[in-house]
Amino acid sequence: MPIAPLTKENDNVQGSIAFFFHENRDKNRDPNDTVLGVSTCHVLSKDITIDYQFKGPGAPMQSIQVIRFCCFQHALNEIKDCITSHATNAECLAKHIIKLEAELESKDSQEAKNVAELLMAKQAKLAQEKEDIDTLKKFYNEVTSGNWADIKYHSIKYFHWAPNISINVQGHKYTKDISTFMANPSKFRA
């Protein structure tokens, strides 16, 4: 799932959520609906050379969004491209079906049987292409007519914690590049 900080909207910075988890209980063992997500520091942090910790209520927040607007537009274009590709396939299949129907009438019984089998396979493929087109169109309409068209809806909450990026961690040539963010529980359900 692609994410990016709102403060870097104009930068070409984007990462992904490694995983998210529900805290369920706080340090006092009381019920808690907090959801945390894990990503990389270099994507979310303004300054990767210092440790970052959200200071709590009243402190400035670095908001996180699920997908940047340009990526959202790119995804919409990909959906439209898929619809076009399936429509092209459906058109070619329809033309081939017409030719097979004409061949079916002019063949002897064995050849006609082979053509009939091929015709049925092409008709099934055409039906699948049409179903795929309908599914993609419904998905496109759902995405463009709902809240997803409003970039503010993409906000999932805010940056929570990240140590500075470290190289050669504990002498093992590992790079420590991790961060956490608070996530809106209504958008991240178990």
PDB file of C-alpha atoms in Angstrom:
ATOM      1  CA  MET A   1       0.000   0.000   0.000  1.00  0.00           C
ATOM      2  CA  PRO A   2       1.727   3.244  -1.078  1.00  0.00           C
ATOM      3  CA  ILE A   3       2.139   5.999   1.510  1.00  0.00           C
ATOM      4  CA  ALA A   4       3.797   9.417   1.605  1.00  0.00           C
ATOM      5  CA  PRO A   5       3.992  12.313   4.035  1.00  0.00           C
ATOM      6  CA  LEU A   6       1.752  15.249   3.162  1.00  0.00           C
ATOM      7  CA  THR A   7       4.677  17.626   3.741  1.00  0.00           C
ATOM      8  CA  LYS A   8       6.565  16.068   0.828  1.00  0.00           C
ATOM      9  CA  GLU A   9       3.637  16.228  -1.599  1.00  0.00           C
ATOM     10  CA  ASN A  10       5.702  17.948  -4.296  1.00  0.00           C
ATOM     11  CA  ASP A  11       8.657  15.605  -3.889  1.00  0.00           C
ATOM     12  CA  ASN A  12       8.715  12.288  -5.638  1.00  0.00           C
ATOM     13  CA  VAL A  13       8.829  10.498  -2.284  1.00  0.00           C
ATOM     14  CA  GLN A  14       6.711   7.459  -1.695  1.00  0.00           C
ATOM     15  CA  GLY A  15       7.092   4.274   0.280  1.00  0.00           C
ATOM     16  CA  SER A  16       4.910   1.459   1.394  1.00  0.00           C
ATOM     17  CA  ILE A  17       3.419   0.097   4.573  1.00  0.00           C
ATOM     18  CA  ALA A  18       5.404  -2.940   5.693  1.00  0.00           C
ATOM     19  CA  PHE A  19       2.632  -3.929   8.088  1.00  0.00           C
ATOM     20  CA  PHE A  20       0.199  -2.468  10.589  1.00  0.00           C
ATOM     21  CA  PHE A  21      -1.022  -3.748  13.916  1.00  0.00           C
ATOM     22  CA  HIS A  22      -3.643  -3.042  16.545  1.00  0.00           C
ATOM     23  CA  GLU A  23      -2.340  -2.231  20.003  1.00  0.00           C
ATOM     24  CA  ASN A  24      -5.579  -3.505  21.665  1.00  0.00           C
ATOM     25  CA  ARG A  25      -4.436  -2.554  25.193  1.00  0.00           C
ATOM     26  CA  ASP A  26      -2.424   0.366  26.540  1.00  0.00           C
ATOM     27  CA  LYS A  27       0.427   0.157  29.065  1.00  0.00           C
ATOM     28  CA  ASN A  28      -2.154   0.013  31.903  1.00  0.00           C
ATOM     29  CA  ARG A  29      -3.871  -2.965  30.205  1.00  0.00           C
ATOM     30  CA  ASP A  30      -6.953  -0.826  29.426  1.00  0.00           C
ATOM     31  CA  PRO A  31      -8.721  -1.396  26.058  1.00  0.00           C
ATOM     32  CA  ASN A  32      -7.170   0.702  23.305  1.00  0.00           C
ATOM     33  CA  ASP A  33      -8.094   1.006  19.620  1.00  0.00           C
ATOM     34  CA  THR A  34      -4.711   2.445  18.581  1.00  0.00           C
ATOM     35  CA  VAL A  35      -3.385   1.221  15.237  1.00  0.00           C
ATOM     36  CA  LEU A  36       0.280   1.619  14.329  1.00  0.00           C
ATOM     37  CA  GLY A  37       1.879   1.108  10.949  1.00  0.00           C
ATOM     38  CA  VAL A  38       5.507   0.413  10.088  1.00  0.00           C
ATOM     39  CA  SER A  39       7.381   1.918   7.156  1.00  0.00           C
ATOM     40  CA  THR A  40      10.836   3.335   6.455  1.00  0.00           C
ATOM     41  CA  CYS A  41      12.375   6.419   8.022  1.00  0.00           C
ATOM     42  CA  HIS A  42      13.673   7.851   4.738  1.00  0.00           C
ATOM     43  CA  VAL A  43      10.120   8.093   3.390  1.00  0.00           C
ATOM     44  CA  LEU A  44       8.399   9.631   6.396  1.00  0.00           C
ATOM     45  CA  SER A  45      11.054  11.658   8.221  1.00  0.00           C
ATOM     46  CA  LYS A  46      11.909  15.245   7.308  1.00  0.00           C
ATOM     47  CA  ASP A  47      15.444  14.778   8.696  1.00  0.00           C
ATOM     48  CA  ILE A  48      16.850  11.251   8.595  1.00  0.00           C
ATOM     49  CA  THR A  49      19.913  12.188  10.661  1.00  0.00           C
ATOM     50  CA  ILE A  50      18.013  12.695  13.927  1.00  0.00           C
ATOM     51  CA  ASP A  51      15.637  10.595  16.002  1.00  0.00           C
ATOM     52  CA  TYR A  52      11.985  11.575  15.734  1.00  0.00           C
ATOM     53  CA  GLN A  53       9.317  11.054  18.376  1.00  0.00           C
ATOM     54  CA  PHE A  54       5.842  12.587  18.268  1.00  0.00           C
ATOM     55  CA  LYS A  55       5.504  14.704  21.412  1.00  0.00           C
ATOM     56  CA  GLY A  56       1.776  14.109  21.933  1.00  0.00           C
ATOM     57  CA  PRO A  57      -1.354  16.302  21.915  1.00  0.00           C
ATOM     58  CA  GLY A  58      -0.658  19.896  20.890  1.00  0.00           C
ATOM     59  CA  ALA A  59       2.650  19.080  19.193  1.00  0.00           C
ATOM     60  CA  PRO A  60       2.882  19.669  15.437  1.00  0.00           C
ATOM     61  CA  MET A  61       1.995  16.539  13.451  1.00  0.00           C
ATOM     62  CA  GLN A  62       3.453  15.285  10.194  1.00  0.00           C
ATOM     63  CA  SER A  63       0.420  13.872   8.404  1.00  0.00           C
ATOM     64  CA  ILE A  64       0.684  10.673   6.375  1.00  0.00           C
ATOM     65  CA  GLN A  65      -1.438   9.899   3.335  1.00  0.00           C
ATOM     66  CA  VAL A  66      -2.183   6.574   1.770  1.00  0.00           C
ATOM     67  CA  ILE A  67      -1.452   7.572  -1.825  1.00  0.00           C
ATOM     68  CA  ARG A  68      -0.157  10.810  -3.330  1.00  0.00           C
ATOM     69  CA  PHE A  69      -2.427  12.594  -5.796  1.00  0.00           C
ATOM     70  CA  CYS A  70      -0.136  12.018  -8.794  1.00  0.00           C
ATOM     71  CA  CYS A  71      -0.029   8.300  -7.982  1.00  0.00           C
ATOM     72  CA  PHE A  72      -3.801   8.269  -7.618  1.00  0.00           C
ATOM     73  CA  GLN A  73      -4.114   9.834 -11.078  1.00  0.00           C
ATOM     74  CA  HIS A  74      -1.652   7.268 -12.425  1.00  0.00           C
ATOM     75  CA  ALA A  75      -3.765   4.448 -10.940  1.00  0.00           C
ATOM     76  CA  LEU A  76      -6.897   5.885 -12.580  1.00  0.00           C
ATOM     77  CA  ASN A  77      -5.078   5.991 -15.922  1.00  0.00           C
ATOM     78  CA  GLU A  78      -4.021   2.361 -15.470  1.00  0.00           C
ATOM     79  CA  ILE A  79      -7.644   1.345 -14.861  1.00  0.00           C
ATOM     80  CA  LYS A  80      -8.699   3.157 -18.054  1.00  0.00           C
ATOM     81  CA  ASP A  81      -5.841   1.475 -19.960  1.00  0.00           C
ATOM     82  CA  CYS A  82      -7.024  -1.940 -18.734  1.00  0.00           C
ATOM     83  CA  ILE A  83     -10.573  -1.174 -19.870  1.00  0.00           C
ATOM     84  CA  THR A  84      -9.256  -0.181 -23.308  1.00  0.00           C
ATOM     85  CA  SER A  85      -7.116  -3.328 -23.533  1.00  0.00           C
ATOM     86  CA  HIS A  86     -10.055  -5.588 -22.660  1.00  0.00           C
ATOM     87  CA  ALA A  87     -12.276  -3.723 -25.151  1.00  0.00           C
ATOM     88  CA  THR A  88      -9.681  -4.255 -27.891  1.00  0.00           C
ATOM     89  CA  ASN A  89      -9.470  -7.957 -27.024  1.00  0.00           C
ATOM     90  CA  ALA A  90     -13.280  -8.208 -27.056  1.00  0.00           C
ATOM     91  CA  GLU A  91     -13.452  -6.551 -30.484  1.00  0.00           C
ATOM     92  CA  CYS A  92     -10.867  -8.958 -31.930  1.00  0.00           C
ATOM     93  CA  LEU A  93     -12.669 -11.940 -30.404  1.00  0.00           C
ATOM     94  CA  ALA A  94     -16.015 -10.782 -31.818  1.00  0.00           C
ATOM     95  CA  LYS A  95     -14.492 -10.552 -35.328  1.00  0.00           C
ATOM     96  CA  HIS A  96     -12.927 -13.981 -34.959  1.00  0.00           C
ATOM     97  CA  ILE A  97     -16.251 -15.438 -33.775  1.00  0.00           C
ATOM     98  CA  ILE A  98     -17.994 -14.102 -36.894  1.00  0.00           C
ATOM     99  CA  LYS A  99     -15.360 -15.793 -39.088  1.00  0.00           C
ATOM    100  CA  LEU A 100     -15.674 -19.068 -37.167  1.00  0.00           C
ATOM    101  CA  GLU A 101     -19.477 -19.008 -37.493  1.00  0.00           C
ATOM    102  CA  ALA A 102     -19.096 -18.627 -41.257  1.00  0.00           C
ATOM    103  CA  GLU A 103     -16.541 -21.490 -41.350  1.00  0.00           C
ATOM    104  CA  LEU A 104     -18.836 -23.687 -39.292  1.00  0.00           C
ATOM    105  CA  GLU A 105     -21.433 -23.718 -42.061  1.00  0.00           C
ATOM    106  CA  SER A 106     -18.956 -24.651 -44.812  1.00  0.00           C
ATOM    107  CA  LYS A 107     -17.022 -27.506 -43.153  1.00  0.00           C
ATOM    108  CA  ASP A 108     -17.570 -31.264 -43.100  1.00  0.00           C
ATOM    109  CA  SER A 109     -18.698 -32.867 -39.849  1.00  0.00           C
ATOM    110  CA  GLN A 110     -15.226 -33.490 -38.279  1.00  0.00           C
ATOM    111  CA  GLU A 111     -13.888 -30.056 -39.195  1.00  0.00           C
ATOM    112  CA  ALA A 112     -17.179 -28.517 -38.071  1.00  0.00           C
ATOM    113  CA  LYS A 113     -16.788 -30.206 -34.678  1.00  0.00           C
ATOM    114  CA  ASN A 114     -13.290 -28.723 -34.272  1.00  0.00           C
ATOM    115  CA  VAL A 115     -14.501 -25.290 -35.344  1.00  0.00           C
ATOM    116  CA  ALA A 116     -17.491 -25.556 -32.981  1.00  0.00           C
ATOM    117  CA  GLU A 117     -15.166 -26.299 -30.043  1.00  0.00           C
ATOM    118  CA  LEU A 118     -12.953 -23.347 -30.956  1.00  0.00           C
ATOM    119  CA  LEU A 119     -16.042 -21.172 -31.380  1.00  0.00           C
ATOM    120  CA  MET A 120     -17.307 -22.085 -27.906  1.00  0.00           C
ATOM    121  CA  ALA A 121     -13.902 -21.287 -26.385  1.00  0.00           C
ATOM    122  CA  LYS A 122     -13.795 -17.894 -28.139  1.00  0.00           C
ATOM    123  CA  GLN A 123     -17.362 -17.107 -27.008  1.00  0.00           C
ATOM    124  CA  ALA A 124     -16.439 -17.952 -23.411  1.00  0.00           C
ATOM    125  CA  LYS A 125     -13.353 -15.738 -23.662  1.00  0.00           C
ATOM    126  CA  LEU A 126     -15.472 -12.907 -25.106  1.00  0.00           C
ATOM    127  CA  ALA A 127     -17.948 -13.239 -22.231  1.00  0.00           C
ATOM    128  CA  GLN A 128     -15.034 -13.063 -19.751  1.00  0.00           C
ATOM    129  CA  GLU A 129     -13.618  -9.953 -21.467  1.00  0.00           C
ATOM    130  CA  LYS A 130     -17.021  -8.246 -21.253  1.00  0.00           C
ATOM    131  CA  GLU A 131     -17.333  -9.193 -17.578  1.00  0.00           C
ATOM    132  CA  ASP A 132     -13.835  -7.812 -16.900  1.00  0.00           C
ATOM    133  CA  ILE A 133     -14.750  -4.554 -18.652  1.00  0.00           C
ATOM    134  CA  ASP A 134     -17.903  -4.203 -16.530  1.00  0.00           C
ATOM    135  CA  THR A 135     -15.962  -4.939 -13.325  1.00  0.00           C
ATOM    136  CA  LEU A 136     -13.260  -2.397 -14.174  1.00  0.00           C
ATOM    137  CA  LYS A 137     -15.822   0.266 -15.099  1.00  0.00           C
ATOM    138  CA  LYS A 138     -17.672  -0.257 -11.809  1.00  0.00           C
ATOM    139  CA  PHE A 139     -14.384  -0.036  -9.903  1.00  0.00           C
ATOM    140  CA  TYR A 140     -13.361   3.134 -11.761  1.00  0.00           C
ATOM    141  CA  ASN A 141     -16.739   4.738 -11.029  1.00  0.00           C
ATOM    142  CA  GLU A 142     -16.544   3.722  -7.372  1.00  0.00           C
ATOM    143  CA  VAL A 143     -13.075   5.206  -6.979  1.00  0.00           C
ATOM    144  CA  THR A 144     -13.832   8.446  -8.835  1.00  0.00           C
ATOM    145  CA  SER A 145     -17.264   9.114  -7.351  1.00  0.00           C
ATOM    146  CA  GLY A 146     -16.477   8.391  -3.686  1.00  0.00           C
ATOM    147  CA  ASN A 147     -14.234  10.046  -1.164  1.00  0.00           C
ATOM    148  CA  TRP A 148     -11.110   8.767  -2.890  1.00  0.00           C
ATOM    149  CA  ALA A 149     -11.357  11.608  -5.418  1.00  0.00           C
ATOM    150  CA  ASP A 150     -10.773  14.034  -2.508  1.00  0.00           C
ATOM    151  CA  ILE A 151      -7.059  13.989  -1.611  1.00  0.00           C
ATOM    152  CA  LYS A 152      -7.907  14.933   1.999  1.00  0.00           C
ATOM    153  CA  TYR A 153      -9.574  11.537   2.360  1.00  0.00           C
ATOM    154  CA  HIS A 154      -6.188   9.913   1.733  1.00  0.00           C
ATOM    155  CA  SER A 155      -4.855  11.053   5.113  1.00  0.00           C
ATOM    156  CA  ILE A 156      -4.419   8.061   7.411  1.00  0.00           C
ATOM    157  CA  LYS A 157      -3.097   9.950  10.450  1.00  0.00           C
ATOM    158  CA  TYR A 158       0.415  11.045  11.430  1.00  0.00           C
ATOM    159  CA  PHE A 159       4.081  10.137  11.773  1.00  0.00           C
ATOM    160  CA  HIS A 160       4.817   8.702  15.223  1.00  0.00           C
ATOM    161  CA  TRP A 161       8.439   7.564  15.709  1.00  0.00           C
ATOM    162  CA  ALA A 162      11.698   6.945  13.849  1.00  0.00           C
ATOM    163  CA  PRO A 163      15.299   6.582  14.937  1.00  0.00           C
ATOM    164  CA  ASN A 164      17.866   8.129  12.635  1.00  0.00           C
ATOM    165  CA  ILE A 165      19.035   5.946   9.776  1.00  0.00           C
ATOM    166  CA  SER A 166      22.025   3.847  10.826  1.00  0.00           C
ATOM    167  CA  ILE A 167      24.442   1.974   8.613  1.00  0.00           C
ATOM    168  CA  ASN A 168      26.497  -1.045   9.684  1.00  0.00           C
ATOM    169  CA  VAL A 169      24.181  -1.682  12.636  1.00  0.00           C
ATOM    170  CA  GLN A 170      25.938  -3.661  15.359  1.00  0.00           C
ATOM    171  CA  GLY A 171      28.785  -4.403  12.939  1.00  0.00           C
ATOM    172  CA  HIS A 172      26.574  -6.577  10.699  1.00  0.00           C
ATOM    173  CA  LYS A 173      26.440  -4.283   7.643  1.00  0.00           C
ATOM    174  CA  TYR A 174      22.691  -3.849   8.120  1.00  0.00           C
ATOM    175  CA  THR A 175      20.922  -0.556   7.561  1.00  0.00           C
ATOM    176  CA  LYS A 176      18.361   0.440  10.176  1.00  0.00           C
ATOM    177  CA  ASP A 177      15.693   2.445   8.348  1.00  0.00           C
ATOM    178  CA  ILE A 178      12.396   2.129  10.219  1.00  0.00           C
ATOM    179  CA  SER A 179       9.539   4.340  11.319  1.00  0.00           C
ATOM    180  CA  THR A 180       6.074   4.013  12.773  1.00  0.00           C
ATOM    181  CA  PHE A 181       2.959   6.053  12.224  1.00  0.00           C
ATOM    182  CA  MET A 182      -0.364   6.287  13.969  1.00  0.00           C
ATOM    183  CA  ALA A 183      -3.170   5.082  11.724  1.00  0.00           C
ATOM    184  CA  ASN A 184      -6.851   5.905  11.791  1.00  0.00           C
ATOM    185  CA  PRO A 185      -8.562   2.799  13.273  1.00  0.00           C
ATOM    186  CA  SER A 186     -11.615   3.263  11.035  1.00  0.00           C
ATOM    187  CA  LYS A 187      -9.403   2.909   7.947  1.00  0.00           C
ATOM    188  CA  PHE A 188      -7.344  -0.022   9.259  1.00  0.00           C
ATOM    189  CA  ARG A 189      -9.502  -2.836  10.530  1.00  0.00           C
ATOM    190  CA  ALA A 190      -8.297  -6.245  11.631  1.00  0.00           C
TER     191      ALA A 190
END
